[in-house]
Amino acid sequence: MLSAQCTDARVNMVTPKLFELYPNAEAMAALDPSDIEPLIMTCGLFKSKAKNIIAASRLLMERHGGRVPNAMEELIDLPGVGRKTANVVLSVAFATPAIAVDTHVFRVANRLGLTRARTPAQAEKQLMRVIPESDWSNAHHWLIHHGREICHARNPECVRCPLLALCPSAKKFLK
Ligand code: SF4
């Protein structure tokens, strides 16, 4: 919920203090946005993120006894939680095979020809068809890592890419 338009490094700097002060949904549900905003200000979009964190915590208390549910439909009902976040929660917290499509996964999968998707939801469905279920959660990390390290959005480093010979997009970038 904090990661929109924010780096993982920044989120990881913010969360220790946040969770030290408010360690669970019950504590967060009782807050006013002004209690959280100063703590998450450096993450950007902090006003809407503070509102979502509190609203989601209240819903967790009302519907789920303060615990995070392990079903997609229930997760995406929470304010500030979309399919990407829900899939990360399913995959990491509940060890349920899932492919979370972020900007890196979307870009790299399309470039590699694993998908021909116009939206993250389309990419998720197409990736689930071409990747064995046992690799879904790992594939999310592999594609993100490849996007961050080599297949950058602006200047992909095709010349040093181990997938060069397999990639249908390489010609376009090597011109
Ligand atoms: S060859 Fe280029 S475009 Fe294809 S995956 Fe590698 S870096 Fe990305």
Coordinates of C-alpha atoms and ligand atoms in Angstrom, one line a residue:
M1 CA 0.0 0.0 0.0
L2 CA 2.9 2.3 0.6
S3 CA 4.8 1.3 -2.6
A4 CA 2.9 3.4 -5.2
Q5 CA 5.4 5.8 -6.8
C6 CA 7.9 5.0 -4.1
T7 CA 11.0 2.8 -4.0
D8 CA 11.3 -0.4 -2.0
A9 CA 14.3 1.2 -0.2
R10 CA 12.2 4.2 0.9
V11 CA 9.3 2.0 2.0
N12 CA 11.7 -0.1 4.1
M13 CA 13.0 3.0 5.8
V14 CA 9.4 4.1 6.8
T15 CA 7.9 0.9 8.0
P16 CA 9.9 0.1 11.1
K17 CA 8.8 3.2 13.0
L18 CA 5.2 2.9 11.6
F19 CA 4.9 -0.7 12.8
E20 CA 6.7 0.0 16.1
L21 CA 4.0 2.6 16.9
Y22 CA 1.0 0.8 15.4
P23 CA 1.8 -2.9 15.1
N24 CA -1.6 -4.2 13.9
A25 CA -4.9 -3.5 12.3
E26 CA -6.6 -2.7 15.6
A27 CA -4.1 0.0 16.4
M28 CA -4.2 1.5 12.9
A29 CA -8.0 1.4 12.8
A30 CA -8.2 3.8 15.7
L31 CA -6.1 6.5 14.1
D32 CA -6.7 9.7 12.3
P33 CA -4.8 10.3 9.1
S34 CA -2.9 13.1 10.8
D35 CA -1.3 10.4 13.1
I36 CA 0.2 8.5 10.1
E37 CA 0.9 11.2 7.6
P38 CA 4.2 12.5 9.2
L39 CA 5.5 8.9 9.3
I40 CA 4.9 8.1 5.7
M41 CA 5.3 11.6 4.1
T42 CA 8.5 10.7 2.3
C43 CA 6.8 7.9 0.4
G44 CA 4.7 10.2 -1.7
L45 CA 0.9 10.3 -2.1
F46 CA 1.0 10.2 1.7
K47 CA -2.5 11.7 2.2
S48 CA -4.3 9.1 0.2
K49 CA -2.0 6.3 1.5
A50 CA -2.8 7.3 5.1
K51 CA -6.5 7.3 4.4
N52 CA -6.3 3.9 2.8
I53 CA -4.3 2.4 5.6
I54 CA -6.8 3.4 8.2
A55 CA -9.9 2.5 6.0
A56 CA -8.3 -0.9 5.2
S57 CA -7.5 -1.5 8.9
R58 CA -11.1 -0.7 9.9
L59 CA -12.4 -3.1 7.3
L60 CA -10.0 -5.8 8.5
M61 CA -11.4 -5.3 12.0
E62 CA -15.0 -5.3 10.9
R63 CA -14.9 -8.2 8.5
H64 CA -11.9 -10.3 9.2
G65 CA -11.2 -10.1 13.0
G66 CA -8.2 -8.0 12.4
R67 CA -6.4 -10.6 10.2
V68 CA -5.4 -10.3 6.5
P69 CA -7.7 -12.6 4.4
N70 CA -6.2 -15.1 2.0
A71 CA -8.6 -14.7 -0.9
M72 CA -8.2 -12.4 -3.9
E73 CA -11.8 -11.1 -3.8
E74 CA -11.5 -10.1 -0.1
L75 CA -8.1 -8.6 -0.5
I76 CA -9.1 -6.3 -3.4
D77 CA -12.1 -5.1 -1.5
L78 CA -9.6 -3.4 0.9
P79 CA -9.0 0.3 0.1
G80 CA -5.7 0.8 -1.6
V81 CA -5.3 -2.8 -2.5
G82 CA -5.3 -3.8 -6.2
R83 CA -4.6 -7.1 -7.9
K84 CA -0.8 -6.5 -7.8
T85 CA -0.7 -6.0 -4.0
A86 CA -3.2 -8.8 -3.5
N87 CA -1.1 -11.2 -5.5
V88 CA 2.0 -10.3 -3.6
V89 CA 0.2 -10.9 -0.3
L90 CA -1.1 -14.3 -1.6
S91 CA 2.3 -15.3 -2.8
V92 CA 4.5 -14.1 0.0
A93 CA 2.3 -14.2 3.1
F94 CA 0.2 -17.3 2.2
A95 CA 2.5 -19.3 -0.1
T96 CA -0.2 -19.4 -2.7
P97 CA 1.0 -19.4 -6.3
A98 CA 0.4 -16.0 -7.9
I99 CA 1.9 -13.6 -10.4
A100 CA 1.9 -10.0 -9.3
V101 CA 2.3 -7.8 -12.4
D102 CA 4.1 -4.5 -11.7
T103 CA 5.6 -2.2 -14.2
H104 CA 8.7 -4.3 -14.6
V105 CA 6.9 -7.6 -15.0
F106 CA 4.5 -6.0 -17.5
R107 CA 7.3 -4.5 -19.6
V108 CA 9.7 -7.4 -19.6
A109 CA 7.0 -10.1 -20.3
N110 CA 5.7 -8.1 -23.3
R111 CA 9.2 -7.6 -24.7
L112 CA 10.1 -11.2 -24.3
G113 CA 6.9 -12.2 -26.1
L114 CA 5.6 -14.1 -23.0
T115 CA 2.6 -11.8 -23.2
R116 CA 0.8 -9.5 -25.7
A117 CA -1.0 -7.5 -23.1
R118 CA -2.4 -4.0 -22.9
T119 CA -3.2 -4.1 -19.2
P120 CA -1.6 -5.7 -16.2
A121 CA -4.7 -7.9 -15.7
Q122 CA -4.3 -9.3 -19.2
A123 CA -0.6 -9.9 -18.6
E124 CA -1.4 -11.7 -15.4
K125 CA -3.8 -14.1 -17.2
Q126 CA -1.4 -14.7 -20.1
L127 CA 1.6 -15.3 -17.8
M128 CA -0.5 -17.8 -15.8
R129 CA -1.1 -19.7 -19.1
V130 CA 2.5 -19.9 -20.2
I131 CA 4.3 -20.4 -16.9
P132 CA 3.9 -23.5 -14.8
E133 CA 1.9 -22.8 -11.6
S134 CA 4.8 -24.0 -9.5
D135 CA 6.9 -21.1 -10.9
W136 CA 4.4 -18.3 -10.8
S137 CA 5.7 -16.7 -7.6
N138 CA 9.3 -17.1 -8.6
A139 CA 8.6 -15.8 -12.1
H140 CA 7.3 -12.6 -10.6
H141 CA 10.7 -12.1 -8.9
W142 CA 12.7 -13.2 -12.0
L143 CA 10.9 -10.7 -14.3
I144 CA 11.2 -7.8 -11.8
H145 CA 14.9 -8.6 -11.3
H146 CA 15.6 -8.7 -15.0
G147 CA 13.7 -5.5 -15.6
R148 CA 15.6 -3.7 -12.9
E149 CA 19.1 -5.0 -13.8
I150 CA 19.1 -5.3 -17.6
C151 CA 15.8 -4.8 -19.4
H152 CA 15.4 -1.2 -18.3
A153 CA 12.4 0.8 -19.4
R154 CA 14.4 3.4 -21.5
N155 CA 17.6 1.8 -22.4
P156 CA 17.5 -2.0 -22.1
E157 CA 21.0 -3.5 -22.1
C158 CA 20.4 -6.1 -24.9
V159 CA 24.0 -6.6 -25.7
R160 CA 24.7 -8.1 -22.2
C161 CA 21.3 -9.8 -21.9
P162 CA 21.4 -13.6 -21.5
L163 CA 18.0 -13.8 -23.2
L164 CA 19.2 -11.9 -26.3
A165 CA 19.0 -14.8 -28.7
L166 CA 15.4 -15.6 -27.6
C167 CA 14.0 -12.1 -27.4
P168 CA 11.7 -10.9 -30.2
S169 CA 12.2 -7.3 -29.1
A170 CA 16.0 -7.3 -29.2
K171 CA 16.2 -6.2 -32.9
K172 CA 14.2 -3.0 -32.1
F173 CA 16.6 -2.0 -29.4
L174 CA 19.9 -3.0 -31.1
K175 CA 19.2 -0.8 -34.2
Ligands
SF4_1 S1 17.1 -8.7 -25.3 FE1 16.8 -6.6 -24.7 S2 14.6 -6.3 -24.8 FE2 14.9 -8.5 -24.8 S3 14.8 -9.1 -22.6 FE3 16.9 -8.7 -23.0 S4 17.2 -6.5 -22.5 FE4 15.0 -6.9 -22.7

